[in-house]
CSV table of C-alpha atoms in Angstrom, one decimal:
chain,number,residue,atom,x,y,z
A,11,MET,CA,-49.4,-49.8,11.2
A,12,THR,CA,-47.1,-49.2,8.1
A,13,GLU,CA,-43.1,-48.4,8.9
A,14,ASN,CA,-41.3,-45.6,8.7
A,15,ALA,CA,-40.2,-45.1,4.9
A,16,TRP,CA,-36.6,-43.6,5.9
A,17,THR,CA,-36.5,-46.4,8.8
A,18,ARG,CA,-37.0,-49.4,6.7
A,19,TRP,CA,-34.6,-51.3,5.5
A,20,PRO,CA,-34.7,-53.3,2.7
A,21,SER,CA,-36.0,-57.4,3.3
A,22,LYS,CA,-33.9,-59.7,3.0
A,23,GLU,CA,-35.6,-60.7,-0.5
A,24,ALA,CA,-34.2,-57.5,-1.3
A,25,LEU,CA,-31.0,-58.4,0.0
A,26,GLY,CA,-30.3,-61.5,-1.2
A,27,ARG,CA,-29.3,-63.7,-3.8
A,28,ALA,CA,-32.9,-65.3,-4.3
A,29,GLY,CA,-34.6,-63.9,-7.2
A,30,THR,CA,-31.0,-63.3,-9.5
A,31,THR,CA,-30.6,-64.9,-12.1
A,32,ARG,CA,-27.7,-66.9,-12.9
A,33,PRO,CA,-25.8,-64.5,-15.6
A,34,ARG,CA,-27.0,-61.2,-14.0
A,35,ARG,CA,-24.6,-62.6,-10.6
A,36,LEU,CA,-22.4,-63.9,-13.0
A,37,LEU,CA,-22.4,-60.3,-14.5
A,38,ALA,CA,-21.8,-58.8,-10.8
A,39,TRP,CA,-19.2,-60.8,-10.2
A,40,ALA,CA,-17.3,-59.8,-13.8
A,41,VAL,CA,-18.2,-56.3,-12.4
A,42,ARG,CA,-15.7,-56.6,-9.2
A,43,VAL,CA,-12.8,-58.9,-10.4
A,44,LEU,CA,-12.7,-56.0,-12.9
A,45,VAL,CA,-12.9,-52.9,-10.5
A,46,ILE,CA,-10.4,-55.1,-8.3
A,47,ALA,CA,-8.3,-55.5,-11.4
A,48,LEU,CA,-8.2,-52.1,-12.6
A,49,LEU,CA,-7.2,-50.5,-9.2
A,50,LEU,CA,-4.2,-53.7,-8.8
A,51,TRP,CA,-2.6,-52.4,-12.7
A,52,GLY,CA,-3.5,-48.4,-11.6
A,53,ALA,CA,-1.4,-49.3,-8.3
A,54,TYR,CA,1.2,-51.3,-10.1
A,55,ASN,CA,1.5,-48.5,-12.0
A,56,GLN,CA,2.9,-46.1,-9.9
A,57,LYS,CA,6.8,-44.7,-10.6
A,58,HIS,CA,6.5,-44.0,-7.5
A,59,VAL,CA,5.8,-47.0,-5.7
A,60,GLY,CA,8.2,-50.2,-3.9
A,61,VAL,CA,7.9,-53.2,-2.6
A,62,TRP,CA,6.8,-52.8,0.3
A,63,THR,CA,4.2,-49.7,-1.2
A,64,ALA,CA,2.8,-52.4,-3.4
A,65,VAL,CA,2.0,-55.2,-0.5
A,66,ALA,CA,1.0,-52.3,1.9
A,67,ALA,CA,-1.0,-51.4,-1.4
A,68,LEU,CA,-2.5,-55.1,-1.8
A,69,ALA,CA,-3.3,-55.8,2.2
A,70,GLY,CA,-5.6,-52.4,2.1
A,71,VAL,CA,-7.5,-54.3,-0.8
A,72,VAL,CA,-8.0,-57.5,0.6
A,73,ALA,CA,-9.1,-55.6,3.4
A,74,ALA,CA,-12.2,-53.7,1.4
A,75,GLY,CA,-12.7,-56.9,0.2
A,76,PHE,CA,-12.6,-58.6,3.1
A,77,LEU,CA,-14.8,-55.8,5.3
A,78,GLY,CA,-17.2,-55.4,2.0
A,79,TRP,CA,-18.6,-59.0,2.1
A,80,ALA,CA,-18.4,-58.0,6.2
A,81,PHE,CA,-20.9,-55.2,5.2
A,82,PHE,CA,-23.7,-56.6,2.5
A,83,ARG,CA,-23.7,-59.6,4.8
A,84,THR,CA,-24.4,-57.2,8.2
A,85,THR,CA,-26.8,-55.1,5.8
A,86,TYR,CA,-28.4,-58.6,5.0
A,87,GLN,CA,-29.4,-59.2,8.6
A,88,HIS,CA,-31.0,-55.8,9.8
A,89,ARG,CA,-27.8,-54.7,11.3
A,90,LEU,CA,-27.6,-51.2,11.8
A,91,LEU,CA,-24.2,-50.9,13.8
A,92,PRO,CA,-22.0,-53.1,13.3
A,93,SER,CA,-22.9,-51.8,9.0
A,94,LEU,CA,-21.5,-47.9,10.0
A,95,LEU,CA,-19.1,-48.9,11.1
A,96,LEU,CA,-17.8,-51.3,8.3
A,97,LEU,CA,-18.5,-48.3,5.9
A,98,ALA,CA,-16.5,-46.1,8.7
A,99,ALA,CA,-13.8,-48.0,8.3
A,100,LEU,CA,-13.8,-48.5,4.4
A,101,MET,CA,-13.6,-45.0,4.3
A,102,GLY,CA,-11.0,-45.3,6.8
A,103,ILE,CA,-8.7,-47.2,4.4
A,104,ALA,CA,-9.5,-44.5,1.0
A,105,VAL,CA,-8.1,-41.6,3.3
A,106,ALA,CA,-5.2,-44.0,3.9
A,107,ALA,CA,-5.6,-44.2,0.2
A,108,GLU,CA,-5.4,-40.8,-0.9
A,109,ALA,CA,-2.8,-40.3,1.9
A,110,THR,CA,-0.3,-43.0,0.2
A,111,GLY,CA,-0.5,-41.6,-3.5
A,112,PHE,CA,-3.8,-44.5,-3.9
A,113,ARG,CA,-6.3,-42.3,-5.6
A,114,ALA,CA,-7.9,-44.5,-7.1
A,115,LEU,CA,-7.9,-47.1,-4.6
A,116,ALA,CA,-9.7,-44.4,-2.7
A,117,LEU,CA,-12.2,-42.8,-5.7
A,118,VAL,CA,-13.5,-46.3,-5.5
A,119,LEU,CA,-13.7,-46.6,-2.1
A,120,TRP,CA,-15.3,-43.2,-1.7
A,121,CYS,CA,-18.5,-44.1,-4.7
A,122,GLY,CA,-18.5,-47.5,-3.8
A,123,CYS,CA,-20.2,-46.3,0.1
A,124,GLY,CA,-21.5,-43.6,-1.6
A,125,ILE,CA,-23.3,-46.4,-3.6
A,126,THR,CA,-23.9,-49.4,-1.8
A,127,ALA,CA,-25.3,-47.6,1.4
A,128,LEU,CA,-28.6,-45.8,-0.8
A,129,GLU,CA,-28.6,-49.4,-2.0
A,130,ARG,CA,-28.8,-51.6,1.3
A,131,LEU,CA,-29.3,-49.3,4.3
A,132,PRO,CA,-32.6,-47.6,5.8
A,133,LEU,CA,-32.4,-44.2,4.0
A,134,ALA,CA,-32.2,-42.4,6.9
A,135,ALA,CA,-29.0,-43.8,7.6
A,136,ALA,CA,-27.8,-44.1,4.2
A,137,THR,CA,-28.2,-40.4,3.2
A,138,PRO,CA,-25.6,-38.8,5.6
A,139,VAL,CA,-23.2,-41.7,4.9
A,140,THR,CA,-23.9,-41.5,0.7
A,141,SER,CA,-23.5,-37.4,1.1
A,142,ALA,CA,-19.7,-38.0,2.7
A,143,GLY,CA,-19.0,-40.5,0.3
A,144,LEU,CA,-19.4,-38.8,-2.7
A,145,ALA,CA,-18.7,-35.1,-1.0
A,146,ALA,CA,-14.9,-36.8,-0.7
A,147,TYR,CA,-15.3,-38.1,-4.2
A,148,SER,CA,-15.6,-34.5,-5.2
A,149,ALA,CA,-13.0,-32.8,-2.8
A,150,PHE,CA,-10.1,-35.2,-4.3
A,151,ASN,CA,-11.5,-35.4,-8.2
A,152,ASN,CA,-9.3,-33.8,-10.8
A,153,ASP,CA,-12.4,-33.5,-13.1
A,154,VAL,CA,-14.1,-29.9,-13.6
A,155,TRP,CA,-16.8,-29.0,-11.4
A,156,LEU,CA,-19.4,-29.5,-14.0
A,157,THR,CA,-17.6,-33.6,-14.6
A,158,THR,CA,-17.8,-34.1,-11.2
A,159,ALA,CA,-21.3,-32.8,-10.3
A,160,ALA,CA,-22.5,-35.1,-13.6
A,161,SER,CA,-21.1,-37.7,-11.5
A,162,VAL,CA,-21.7,-37.1,-8.5
A,163,ALA,CA,-26.1,-36.9,-9.4
A,164,GLY,CA,-25.7,-39.9,-11.5
A,165,MET,CA,-23.9,-41.9,-8.6
A,166,ALA,CA,-26.8,-41.3,-6.5
A,167,LEU,CA,-28.8,-41.9,-9.1
A,168,ALA,CA,-27.8,-44.8,-9.7
A,169,GLY,CA,-27.7,-46.2,-6.7
A,170,TYR,CA,-31.6,-45.2,-5.7
A,171,VAL,CA,-31.8,-47.0,-8.8
A,172,LEU,CA,-30.6,-49.8,-7.3
A,173,ARG,CA,-32.1,-49.7,-4.5
A,174,LEU,CA,-36.0,-49.9,-6.4
A,175,ASP,CA,-33.9,-52.5,-8.7
A,176,ALA,CA,-33.6,-54.4,-5.1
A,177,GLU,CA,-37.2,-53.7,-3.8
A,178,ALA,CA,-38.8,-55.1,-6.7
A,179,ARG,CA,-36.8,-58.3,-7.1
A,180,GLY,CA,-37.6,-59.1,-3.3
A,181,ASN,CA,-41.4,-58.3,-3.7
A,182,ALA,CA,-41.5,-60.5,-6.3
A,183,GLN,CA,-40.0,-63.4,-5.1
A,184,ARG,CA,-42.1,-62.8,-2.0
A,185,LEU,CA,-45.3,-63.1,-3.9
A,186,LEU,CA,-43.6,-66.5,-5.1
A,187,ASP,CA,-43.0,-67.5,-2.2
A,188,GLN,CA,-47.1,-66.9,-1.3
A,189,GLU,CA,-48.0,-68.7,-4.3
A,190,ARG,CA,-46.0,-71.8,-3.9
A,191,ALA,CA,-46.8,-72.4,-0.7
A,192,ALA,CA,-50.2,-71.4,-1.7
A,193,ARG,CA,-50.1,-74.3,-4.5
A,194,VAL,CA,-49.0,-76.5,-1.5
A,195,ALA,CA,-51.8,-75.8,0.9
A,196,GLU,CA,-53.8,-76.3,-2.0
A,197,ALA,CA,-52.5,-79.6,-2.6
A,198,GLU,CA,-52.4,-80.7,0.9
A,199,SER,CA,-56.4,-79.2,1.0
A,200,ALA,CA,-56.8,-81.2,-1.7
A,201,ALA,CA,-55.0,-84.2,-0.8
A,202,LEU,CA,-57.0,-84.0,2.7
A,203,ALA,CA,-60.1,-83.6,0.7
A,204,GLU,CA,-59.6,-86.7,-1.3
A,205,ARG,CA,-58.2,-88.9,1.8
A,206,ALA,CA,-62.5,-87.9,3.4
A,207,ARG,CA,-64.0,-89.1,0.6
A,208,ILE,CA,-62.4,-92.8,1.0
A,209,ALA,CA,-62.6,-92.9,4.4
A,210,ARG,CA,-66.4,-92.0,4.3
A,211,GLU,CA,-67.1,-94.5,0.9
A,212,ILE,CA,-65.1,-96.6,2.7
A,213,HIS,CA,-67.8,-96.0,5.9
A,214,ASP,CA,-70.7,-96.0,4.2
A,215,VAL,CA,-70.3,-99.6,2.6
A,216,LEU,CA,-69.1,-101.0,6.2
A,217,ALA,CA,-71.7,-99.7,8.0
A,218,HIS,CA,-74.2,-100.5,5.4
A,219,SER,CA,-73.1,-103.9,5.1
A,220,LEU,CA,-72.2,-105.0,8.6
A,221,SER,CA,-75.5,-103.8,10.3
A,222,ALA,CA,-77.1,-104.8,7.0
A,223,GLN,CA,-75.5,-108.3,8.6
A,224,LEU,CA,-75.7,-107.3,12.7
A,225,VAL,CA,-79.8,-107.9,11.4
A,226,HIS,CA,-79.8,-111.2,10.7
A,227,LEU,CA,-76.8,-112.5,13.2
A,228,GLU,CA,-78.6,-111.3,15.5
A,229,ALA,CA,-81.7,-112.7,14.7
A,230,ALA,CA,-80.6,-116.0,13.8
A,231,ARG,CA,-79.4,-116.3,18.0
A,232,LEU,CA,-82.3,-115.0,19.3
A,233,LEU,CA,-83.8,-117.3,17.9
A,234,ILE,CA,-81.6,-119.7,18.9
A,235,GLU,CA,-81.9,-119.1,22.8
A,236,ARG,CA,-85.9,-119.5,21.9
A,237,GLY,CA,-85.2,-122.8,20.3
A,238,ALA,CA,-86.4,-122.1,17.0
A,239,ASP,CA,-85.8,-125.0,14.6
A,240,ARG,CA,-83.1,-125.4,12.4
A,241,GLU,CA,-84.8,-123.8,9.4
A,242,ARG,CA,-85.6,-120.3,10.5
A,243,ILE,CA,-81.8,-120.4,12.3
A,244,LEU,CA,-80.4,-121.5,8.5
A,245,GLU,CA,-82.0,-119.2,6.2
A,246,ARG,CA,-80.8,-116.1,9.0
A,247,VAL,CA,-77.2,-117.6,8.5
A,248,VAL,CA,-77.9,-118.2,4.8
A,249,ALA,CA,-79.0,-114.1,5.2
A,250,ALA,CA,-76.1,-112.7,6.7
A,251,ARG,CA,-74.1,-114.2,4.2
A,252,GLY,CA,-75.5,-112.6,0.9
A,253,MET,CA,-75.2,-109.6,3.4
A,254,ALA,CA,-71.9,-110.1,3.3
A,255,ARG,CA,-71.6,-111.5,0.1
A,256,ASP,CA,-73.2,-108.1,-1.1
A,257,GLY,CA,-70.4,-106.2,1.1
A,258,LEU,CA,-67.7,-107.4,-1.0
A,259,ALA,CA,-69.9,-105.9,-3.7
A,260,GLU,CA,-70.1,-102.8,-3.2
A,261,THR,CA,-66.7,-103.0,-1.4
A,262,ARG,CA,-66.0,-103.2,-5.4
A,263,GLN,CA,-68.7,-100.7,-6.6
A,264,ALA,CA,-66.6,-97.7,-3.9
A,265,LEU,CA,-64.1,-99.0,-5.6
A,266,SER,CA,-64.8,-98.7,-9.0
A,267,ALA,CA,-66.4,-95.2,-7.6
A,268,LEU,CA,-63.0,-93.7,-6.1
A,269,ARG,CA,-61.3,-94.8,-10.2
A,270,GLY,CA,-64.5,-93.2,-11.3
A,271,GLU,CA,-65.8,-96.4,-13.2
A,272,LEU,CA,-69.6,-95.7,-12.2
A,273,THR,CA,-72.2,-98.1,-13.8
A,274,PRO,CA,-75.5,-95.7,-14.8
A,275,LEU,CA,-77.3,-94.8,-11.4
A,276,GLU,CA,-80.7,-96.9,-12.5
A,277,ASP,CA,-79.2,-99.7,-13.8
A,278,PHE,CA,-77.7,-99.7,-10.0
A,279,LEU,CA,-81.1,-99.4,-8.3
A,280,GLY,CA,-83.1,-101.9,-10.3
A,281,GLU,CA,-80.2,-104.5,-9.1
A,282,LEU,CA,-80.4,-102.4,-5.9
A,283,VAL,CA,-84.3,-103.6,-5.6
A,284,SER,CA,-83.6,-106.8,-7.9
A,285,GLY,CA,-83.5,-109.5,-4.8
A,286,ALA,CA,-86.8,-107.0,-2.6
A,287,GLU,CA,-90.2,-108.6,-2.8
A,288,GLY,CA,-92.7,-106.4,-3.1
A,289,ALA,CA,-89.7,-102.8,-4.1
A,290,ALA,CA,-89.6,-101.3,-7.6
A,291,VAL,CA,-87.7,-98.4,-9.2
A,292,THR,CA,-89.5,-96.2,-11.0
A,293,VAL,CA,-87.8,-92.9,-12.8
A,294,THR,CA,-88.2,-89.5,-14.2
A,295,GLY,CA,-87.0,-87.0,-16.4
A,296,GLU,CA,-83.8,-87.5,-18.9
A,297,PRO,CA,-81.1,-89.3,-16.9
A,298,ARG,CA,-77.4,-88.1,-17.4
A,299,PRO,CA,-74.8,-89.0,-16.0
A,300,LEU,CA,-74.0,-87.1,-12.8
A,301,PRO,CA,-70.8,-85.9,-10.7
A,302,VAL,CA,-69.4,-88.8,-8.7
A,303,GLU,CA,-69.8,-87.7,-5.0
A,304,ALA,CA,-74.3,-87.1,-6.0
A,305,SER,CA,-74.4,-90.4,-7.2
A,306,GLN,CA,-72.5,-91.7,-4.2
A,307,ALA,CA,-75.4,-90.0,-2.2
A,308,VAL,CA,-77.4,-91.4,-3.8
A,309,ARG,CA,-76.9,-94.9,-3.5
A,310,ARG,CA,-75.5,-94.5,-0.1
A,311,VAL,CA,-79.2,-93.1,0.4
A,312,ALA,CA,-80.9,-95.6,-1.3
A,313,GLN,CA,-79.0,-98.6,0.1
A,314,GLU,CA,-79.8,-97.4,3.8
A,315,ALA,CA,-83.4,-96.8,3.4
A,316,LEU,CA,-84.0,-100.3,2.3
A,317,THR,CA,-81.8,-101.2,5.2
A,318,ASN,CA,-83.9,-99.5,7.1
A,319,VAL,CA,-87.2,-100.5,5.9
A,320,ARG,CA,-85.5,-104.7,6.0
A,321,LYS,CA,-85.0,-103.5,9.8
A,322,HIS,CA,-87.8,-101.5,10.5
A,323,ALA,CA,-90.8,-102.6,8.4
A,324,GLN,CA,-90.8,-106.6,7.5
A,325,GLY,CA,-93.4,-107.2,4.2
A,326,ALA,CA,-93.3,-103.4,3.5
A,327,LYS,CA,-93.0,-102.6,-0.3
A,328,VAL,CA,-91.2,-100.1,-1.0
A,329,ASP,CA,-91.2,-97.8,-4.0
A,330,LEU,CA,-88.0,-96.3,-5.5
A,331,ARG,CA,-88.4,-92.4,-7.4
A,332,LEU,CA,-85.2,-91.8,-8.2
A,333,ASP,CA,-86.6,-87.2,-10.5
A,334,TYR,CA,-83.8,-85.6,-13.0
A,335,SER,CA,-84.0,-81.9,-12.9
A,336,ASP,CA,-82.5,-79.2,-14.6
A,337,HIS,CA,-80.4,-78.3,-11.3
A,338,GLN,CA,-81.3,-80.9,-8.8
A,339,VAL,CA,-81.7,-85.1,-8.7
A,340,THR,CA,-84.0,-86.4,-5.7
A,341,LEU,CA,-84.1,-89.8,-4.5
A,342,ASN,CA,-87.6,-90.6,-2.6
A,343,VAL,CA,-87.6,-93.9,-0.5
A,344,ARG,CA,-91.4,-94.6,0.5
A,345,ASP,CA,-92.3,-98.0,2.0
A,346,SER,CA,-96.6,-99.0,2.8
A,347,GLY,CA,-95.6,-99.8,6.6
A,348,GLY,CA,-94.8,-103.2,8.2
A,349,ARG,CA,-94.2,-105.1,11.2
A,350,PRO,CA,-91.2,-103.9,13.0
A,351,GLY,CA,-88.0,-106.7,12.9
A,352,ASP,CA,-87.0,-108.5,15.7
A,353,LEU,CA,-84.0,-106.1,15.6
A,354,THR,CA,-86.1,-102.8,15.6
A,355,SER,CA,-83.6,-101.2,18.3
A,356,SER,CA,-80.2,-102.6,16.3
A,357,GLY,CA,-77.8,-101.2,15.3
A,358,GLY,CA,-76.2,-97.2,16.1
A,359,GLY,CA,-78.5,-95.2,14.7
A,360,TYR,CA,-76.0,-93.3,13.0
A,361,GLY,CA,-77.8,-94.5,9.2
A,362,LEU,CA,-80.1,-91.3,9.0
A,363,LEU,CA,-78.0,-88.9,10.4
A,364,GLY,CA,-74.7,-90.3,8.2
A,365,MET,CA,-77.6,-89.3,4.6
A,366,ARG,CA,-78.2,-86.6,6.6
A,367,GLU,CA,-74.1,-85.2,6.5
A,368,ARG,CA,-73.8,-86.2,3.4
A,369,ALA,CA,-76.3,-84.5,1.5
A,370,GLU,CA,-75.1,-81.5,3.4
A,371,LEU,CA,-71.5,-81.7,2.4
A,372,LEU,CA,-73.0,-81.9,-1.4
A,373,GLY,CA,-75.7,-78.7,-0.6
A,374,GLY,CA,-78.3,-80.8,-0.8
A,375,SER,CA,-80.7,-82.3,1.8
A,376,LEU,CA,-82.7,-84.7,3.3
A,377,ASP,CA,-85.5,-85.1,4.8
A,378,ALA,CA,-86.9,-89.1,6.5
A,379,GLY,CA,-89.6,-89.1,9.0
A,380,PRO,CA,-93.4,-90.8,8.4
A,381,ASP,CA,-95.7,-90.4,6.1
A,382,GLU,CA,-99.6,-91.7,5.8
A,383,GLU,CA,-99.0,-95.0,5.3
A,384,GLY,CA,-95.1,-96.2,6.0
A,385,PHE,CA,-92.5,-94.0,6.1
A,386,ALA,CA,-90.3,-91.8,3.6
A,387,VAL,CA,-86.6,-90.6,2.3
A,388,THR,CA,-86.6,-87.8,-0.1
A,389,LEU,CA,-82.6,-86.8,-0.6
A,390,LYS,CA,-82.5,-83.6,-2.8
A,391,VAL,CA,-79.0,-83.1,-4.5
A,392,PRO,CA,-78.0,-80.3,-6.7
A,393,VAL,CA,-75.9,-81.2,-10.1
């Protein structure tokens, strides 16, 4: 429900100084000082003014300044009754000034009350105050009626223009604050996304490397329990050490990826299968650089798929096929089937789930399941 324009306060941004340029603030203070100086000059140059009357005039100017400052504070806090009481006190000073012969001070106070009320109060409250102030000005002003009417109309228009200007400045300040808040939120979101990406890369490296090490170390444990010969146990320990060494290399690759220093995807896949017997890589389409996230997804899926082959299909032949098309890259990892390893059930079972989540984050898909001979993993990532 929209607020009634007659009862709506100008916003605090409009009533405050935020968004006001320094030259404009200096000009406003210069005008205030000039008005006070002219009032004091006019008061002290009246022939009938004595010492005590001059002191009373000075006190009136100081009191009017204090009341004006208090009025600006209460209107900024949107307190209607105190604001009206302060305006009434200012008009009372104007009446006293008129009664004691300080007409210039009285006229300025009446005009000031009328203009500032229209600028800073709700229109429903500002209209009667402005009418009273400008009516008092008209009644005691010595100019001809046409000049007085023009002056009153001009001051009323000036007050309303000041109100519109303040509201426009307040709206601009609110938009600026919203833009700054949006930028801060965007920066925080980008930082969270980057932290999530780093955490995902570290998780993938550790999950792959430690899982592979666990396979060999657990196998070594089982061999020891079964009383196997030393050579078979040593073979598993050496393999675990190799997995640890490979994990360190993968960590370096992940750090390089985070810095945007990736080796070509084809070279990476070639190195990945170089130590695996019966594994081969085929690349179709026109190779091209991929976005970091897409490239990392292909690398991690290839690593995880090969790890699963070692765990679940020992001795199987593995075919990695990388296909570049116009709008996506497809990785297909297919094995020929083999005998299950000693640790087929080892691990947390989160490998395929993690690969699928990584693909879905990029708007792609991952299919994994048995095929005619063995097991197939197909990753599709849009690029």
